[in-house]
Tab-separated table of C-alpha atoms and ligand atoms in Angstrom:
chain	number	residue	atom	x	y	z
A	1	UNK	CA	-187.681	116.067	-59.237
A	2	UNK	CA	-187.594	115.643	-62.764
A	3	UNK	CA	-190.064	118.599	-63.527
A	4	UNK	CA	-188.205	120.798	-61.399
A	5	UNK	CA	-184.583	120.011	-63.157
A	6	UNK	CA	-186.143	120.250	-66.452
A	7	UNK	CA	-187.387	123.963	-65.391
A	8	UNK	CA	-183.823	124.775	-64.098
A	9	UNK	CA	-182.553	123.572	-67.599
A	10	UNK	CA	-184.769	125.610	-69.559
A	11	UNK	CA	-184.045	128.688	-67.477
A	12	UNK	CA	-180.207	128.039	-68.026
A	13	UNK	CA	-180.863	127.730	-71.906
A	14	UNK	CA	-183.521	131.208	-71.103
A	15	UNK	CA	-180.353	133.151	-70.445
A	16	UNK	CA	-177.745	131.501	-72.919
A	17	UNK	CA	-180.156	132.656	-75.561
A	18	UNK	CA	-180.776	136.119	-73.948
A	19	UNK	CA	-176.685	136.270	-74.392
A	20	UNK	CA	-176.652	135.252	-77.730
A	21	UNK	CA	-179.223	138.135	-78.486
A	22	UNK	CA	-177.305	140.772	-76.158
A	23	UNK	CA	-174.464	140.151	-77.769
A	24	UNK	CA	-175.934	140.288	-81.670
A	25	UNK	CA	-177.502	143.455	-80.075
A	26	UNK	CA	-174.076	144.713	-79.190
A	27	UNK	CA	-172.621	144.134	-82.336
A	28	UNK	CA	-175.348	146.193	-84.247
A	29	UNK	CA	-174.624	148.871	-82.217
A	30	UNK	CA	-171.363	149.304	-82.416
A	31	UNK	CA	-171.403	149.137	-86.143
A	32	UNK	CA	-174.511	151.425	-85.988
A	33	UNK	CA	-172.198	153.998	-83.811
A	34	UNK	CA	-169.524	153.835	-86.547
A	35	UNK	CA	-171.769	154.340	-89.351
A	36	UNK	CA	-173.465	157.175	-87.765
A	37	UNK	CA	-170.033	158.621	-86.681
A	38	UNK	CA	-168.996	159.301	-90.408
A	39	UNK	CA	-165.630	157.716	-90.354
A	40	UNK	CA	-165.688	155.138	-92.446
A	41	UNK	CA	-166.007	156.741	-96.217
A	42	UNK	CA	-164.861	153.920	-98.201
A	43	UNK	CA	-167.804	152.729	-100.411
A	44	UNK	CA	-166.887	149.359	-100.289
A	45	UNK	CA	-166.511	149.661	-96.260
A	46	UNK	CA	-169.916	151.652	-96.452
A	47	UNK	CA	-171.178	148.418	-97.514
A	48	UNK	CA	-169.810	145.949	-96.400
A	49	UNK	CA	-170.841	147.789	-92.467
A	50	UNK	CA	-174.073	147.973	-93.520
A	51	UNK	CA	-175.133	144.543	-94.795
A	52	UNK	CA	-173.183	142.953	-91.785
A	53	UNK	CA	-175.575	145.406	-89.890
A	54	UNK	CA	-178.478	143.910	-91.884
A	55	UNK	CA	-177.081	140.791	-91.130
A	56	UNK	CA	-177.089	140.961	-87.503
A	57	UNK	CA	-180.214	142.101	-87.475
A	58	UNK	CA	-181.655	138.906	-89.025
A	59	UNK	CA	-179.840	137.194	-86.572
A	60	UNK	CA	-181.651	139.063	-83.504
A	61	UNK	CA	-184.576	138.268	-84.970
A	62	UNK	CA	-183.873	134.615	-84.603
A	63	UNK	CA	-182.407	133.944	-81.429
A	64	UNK	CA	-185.611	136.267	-80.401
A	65	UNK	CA	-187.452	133.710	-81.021
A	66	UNK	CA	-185.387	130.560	-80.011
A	67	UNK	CA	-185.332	132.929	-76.618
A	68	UNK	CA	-189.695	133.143	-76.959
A	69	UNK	CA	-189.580	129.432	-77.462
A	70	UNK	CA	-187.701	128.197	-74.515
A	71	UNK	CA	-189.319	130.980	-72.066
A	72	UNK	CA	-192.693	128.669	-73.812
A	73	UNK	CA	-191.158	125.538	-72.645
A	74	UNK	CA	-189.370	127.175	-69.426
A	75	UNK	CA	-193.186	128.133	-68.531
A	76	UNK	CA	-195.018	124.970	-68.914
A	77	UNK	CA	-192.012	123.244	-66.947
A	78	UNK	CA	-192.567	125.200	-63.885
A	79	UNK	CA	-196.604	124.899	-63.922
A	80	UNK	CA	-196.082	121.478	-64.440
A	81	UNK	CA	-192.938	121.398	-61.375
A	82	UNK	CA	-195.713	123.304	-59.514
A	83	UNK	CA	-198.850	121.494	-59.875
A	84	UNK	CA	-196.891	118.451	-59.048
A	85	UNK	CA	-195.263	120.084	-55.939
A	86	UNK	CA	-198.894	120.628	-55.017
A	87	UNK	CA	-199.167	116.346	-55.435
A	88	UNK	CA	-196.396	115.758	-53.026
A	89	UNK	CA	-197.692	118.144	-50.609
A	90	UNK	CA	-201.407	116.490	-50.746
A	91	UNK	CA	-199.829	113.242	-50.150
A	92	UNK	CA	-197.568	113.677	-47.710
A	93	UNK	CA	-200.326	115.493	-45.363
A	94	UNK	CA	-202.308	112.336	-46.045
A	95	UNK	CA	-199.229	110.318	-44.799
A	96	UNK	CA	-198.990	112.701	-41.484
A	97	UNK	CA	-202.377	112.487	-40.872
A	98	UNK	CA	-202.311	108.173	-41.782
A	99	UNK	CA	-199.031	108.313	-38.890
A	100	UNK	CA	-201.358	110.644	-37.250
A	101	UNK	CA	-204.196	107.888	-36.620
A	102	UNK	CA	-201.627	105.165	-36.429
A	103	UNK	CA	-200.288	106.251	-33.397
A	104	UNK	CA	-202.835	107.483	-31.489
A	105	UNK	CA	-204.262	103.899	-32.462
A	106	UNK	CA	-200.917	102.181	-31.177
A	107	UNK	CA	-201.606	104.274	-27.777
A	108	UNK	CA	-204.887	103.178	-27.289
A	109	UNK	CA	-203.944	99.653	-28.004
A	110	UNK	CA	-200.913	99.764	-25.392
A	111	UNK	CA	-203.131	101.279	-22.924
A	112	UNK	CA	-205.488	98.332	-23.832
A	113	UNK	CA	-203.100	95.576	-23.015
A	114	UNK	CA	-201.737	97.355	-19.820
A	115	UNK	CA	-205.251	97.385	-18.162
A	116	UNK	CA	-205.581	93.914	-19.471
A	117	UNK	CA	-201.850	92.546	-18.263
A	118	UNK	CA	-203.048	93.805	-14.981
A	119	UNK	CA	-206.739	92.607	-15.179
A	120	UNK	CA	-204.515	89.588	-15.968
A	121	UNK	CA	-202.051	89.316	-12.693
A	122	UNK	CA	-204.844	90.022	-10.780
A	123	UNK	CA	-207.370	87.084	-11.639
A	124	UNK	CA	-204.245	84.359	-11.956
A	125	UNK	CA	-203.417	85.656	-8.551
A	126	UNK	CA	-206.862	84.249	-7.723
A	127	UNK	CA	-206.516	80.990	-9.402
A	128	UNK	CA	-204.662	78.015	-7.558
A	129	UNK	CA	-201.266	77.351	-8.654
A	130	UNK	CA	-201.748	73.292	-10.388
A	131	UNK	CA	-204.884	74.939	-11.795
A	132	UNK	CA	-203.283	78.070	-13.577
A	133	UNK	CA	-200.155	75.407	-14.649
A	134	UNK	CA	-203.031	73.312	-16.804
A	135	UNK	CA	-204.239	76.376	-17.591
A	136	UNK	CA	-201.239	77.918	-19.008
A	137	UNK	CA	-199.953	74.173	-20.767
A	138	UNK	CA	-203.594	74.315	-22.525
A	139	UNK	CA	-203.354	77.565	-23.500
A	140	UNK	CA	-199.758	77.125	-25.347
A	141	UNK	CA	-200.845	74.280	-27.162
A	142	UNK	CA	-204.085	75.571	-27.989
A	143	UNK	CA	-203.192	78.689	-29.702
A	144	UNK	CA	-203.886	81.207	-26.805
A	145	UNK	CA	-207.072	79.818	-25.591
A	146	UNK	CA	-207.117	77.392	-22.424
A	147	UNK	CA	-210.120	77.411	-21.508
A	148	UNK	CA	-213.753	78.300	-22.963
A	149	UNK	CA	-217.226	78.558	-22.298
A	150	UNK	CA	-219.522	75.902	-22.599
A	151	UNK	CA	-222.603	77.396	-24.325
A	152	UNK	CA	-225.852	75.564	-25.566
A	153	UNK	CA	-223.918	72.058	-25.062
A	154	UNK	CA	-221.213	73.086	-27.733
A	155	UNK	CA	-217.351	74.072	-26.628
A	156	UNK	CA	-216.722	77.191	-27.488
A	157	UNK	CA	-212.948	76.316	-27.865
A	158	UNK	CA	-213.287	73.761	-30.260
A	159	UNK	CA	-217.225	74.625	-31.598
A	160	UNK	CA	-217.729	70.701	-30.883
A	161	UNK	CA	-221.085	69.474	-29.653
A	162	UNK	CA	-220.950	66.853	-26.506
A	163	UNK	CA	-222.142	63.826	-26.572
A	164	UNK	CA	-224.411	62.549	-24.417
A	165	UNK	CA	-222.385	60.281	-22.430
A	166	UNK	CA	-220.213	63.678	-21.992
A	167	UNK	CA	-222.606	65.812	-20.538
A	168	UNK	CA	-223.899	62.999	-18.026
A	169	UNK	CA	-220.818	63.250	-16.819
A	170	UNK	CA	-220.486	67.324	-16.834
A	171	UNK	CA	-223.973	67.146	-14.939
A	172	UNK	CA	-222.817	64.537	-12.259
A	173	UNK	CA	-219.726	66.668	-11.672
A	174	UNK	CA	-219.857	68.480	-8.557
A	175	UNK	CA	-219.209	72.485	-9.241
A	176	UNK	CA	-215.897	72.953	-8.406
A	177	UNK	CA	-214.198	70.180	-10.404
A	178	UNK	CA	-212.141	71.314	-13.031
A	179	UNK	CA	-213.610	69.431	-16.354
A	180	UNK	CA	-212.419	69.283	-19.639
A	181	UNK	CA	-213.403	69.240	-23.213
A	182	UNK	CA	-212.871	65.733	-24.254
A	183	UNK	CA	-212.064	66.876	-27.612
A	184	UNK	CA	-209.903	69.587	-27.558
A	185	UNK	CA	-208.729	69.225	-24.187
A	186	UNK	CA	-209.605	72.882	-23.173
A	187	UNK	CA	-211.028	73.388	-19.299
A	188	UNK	CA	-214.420	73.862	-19.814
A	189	UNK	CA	-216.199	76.980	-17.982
A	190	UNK	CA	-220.084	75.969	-17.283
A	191	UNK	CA	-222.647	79.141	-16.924
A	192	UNK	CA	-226.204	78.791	-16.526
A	193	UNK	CA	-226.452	78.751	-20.354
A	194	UNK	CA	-224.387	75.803	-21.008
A	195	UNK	CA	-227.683	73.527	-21.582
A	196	UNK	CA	-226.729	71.190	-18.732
B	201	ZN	ZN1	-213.468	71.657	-27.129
């Protein structure tokens, strides 16, 4: 924004300077008109018209350049508004394409947790009611996870090894009792690789 108001102000100043130089340029030629129309005679007139003439000239001269030196500045302005322009456009495909991504991601993940919400409702409506209550009480106080997998002897909940006295008892318990980690309280789950 910047670049492009400092190229509007030096094309403002571009034709306030062209002015000034139009209207030098006018005034030369009107006095050039009357010189060259033989009406003024006075010698001291004679003069005076001419030297403001020579005058005016200098002055063209020099607003001709203050006019070459903004048009210098006006340029660099707007290839400096431009290449920046160029920036903003670069970056702001890079943010539509980011959004892009974003939100296709966000629709894969809702689709995700539909499919699992329902893989949900239809394994709780499986599980007895007292059961799915411990369940659920675990699983609030345990950060999301009520129950895990006992693997290799170790609670995959809590990443606790049993003791021995524990897993006497997790062998002597028939297969579907509901047993518990007696350290972090989760249900256990017992697979053929829990090391039992
Ligand atoms: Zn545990």
């Amino acid at each position: 924004m910047a670049a492009q108001t400092e190229e509007s102000d030096t094309a403002r100043e571009q034709t306030k300077a062209e002015q000034d130089v139009d209207q030098v340029r006018q005034r030369a030629a009107r006095d050039q008109q009357r010189l060259d129309s033989g009406a003024v005679t006075n010698p001291k007139d004679l003069e005076n018209l001419q030297s403001e003439i020579a005058s005016l000239a200098k002055r063209q001269g020099d607003l001709e350049d203050i006019v070459l030196e903004v048009m210098e500045r006006r340029e660099s302005a707007a290839a400096r508004a431009a290449e920046l322009g160029e920036r903003v456009e670069a970056v702001a495909a890079k943010v539509q394409d980011a959004t892009g991504r974003r939100d296709a991601a966000l629709g894969e993940l809702d689709a995700e947790a539909d499919s699992a919400r329902k893989e949900r409702e239809t394994i709780a409506a499986a599980v007895p009611a007292d059961l799915l209550k411990l369940y659920d009480k675990i699983r609030e106080r345990e950060g999301g996870v009520g129950a895990a997998k006992l693997f290799q002897r170790r609670c995959e909940g809590c990443r606790l090894e049993l003791d021995i006295t524990g897993l006497n008892e997790l062998r002597a318990a028939p297969a579907d009792e509901v047993v518990r980690c007696d350290n972090c309280r989760r249900i256990l789950v017992r697979t053929p690789e829990s090391g039992l």
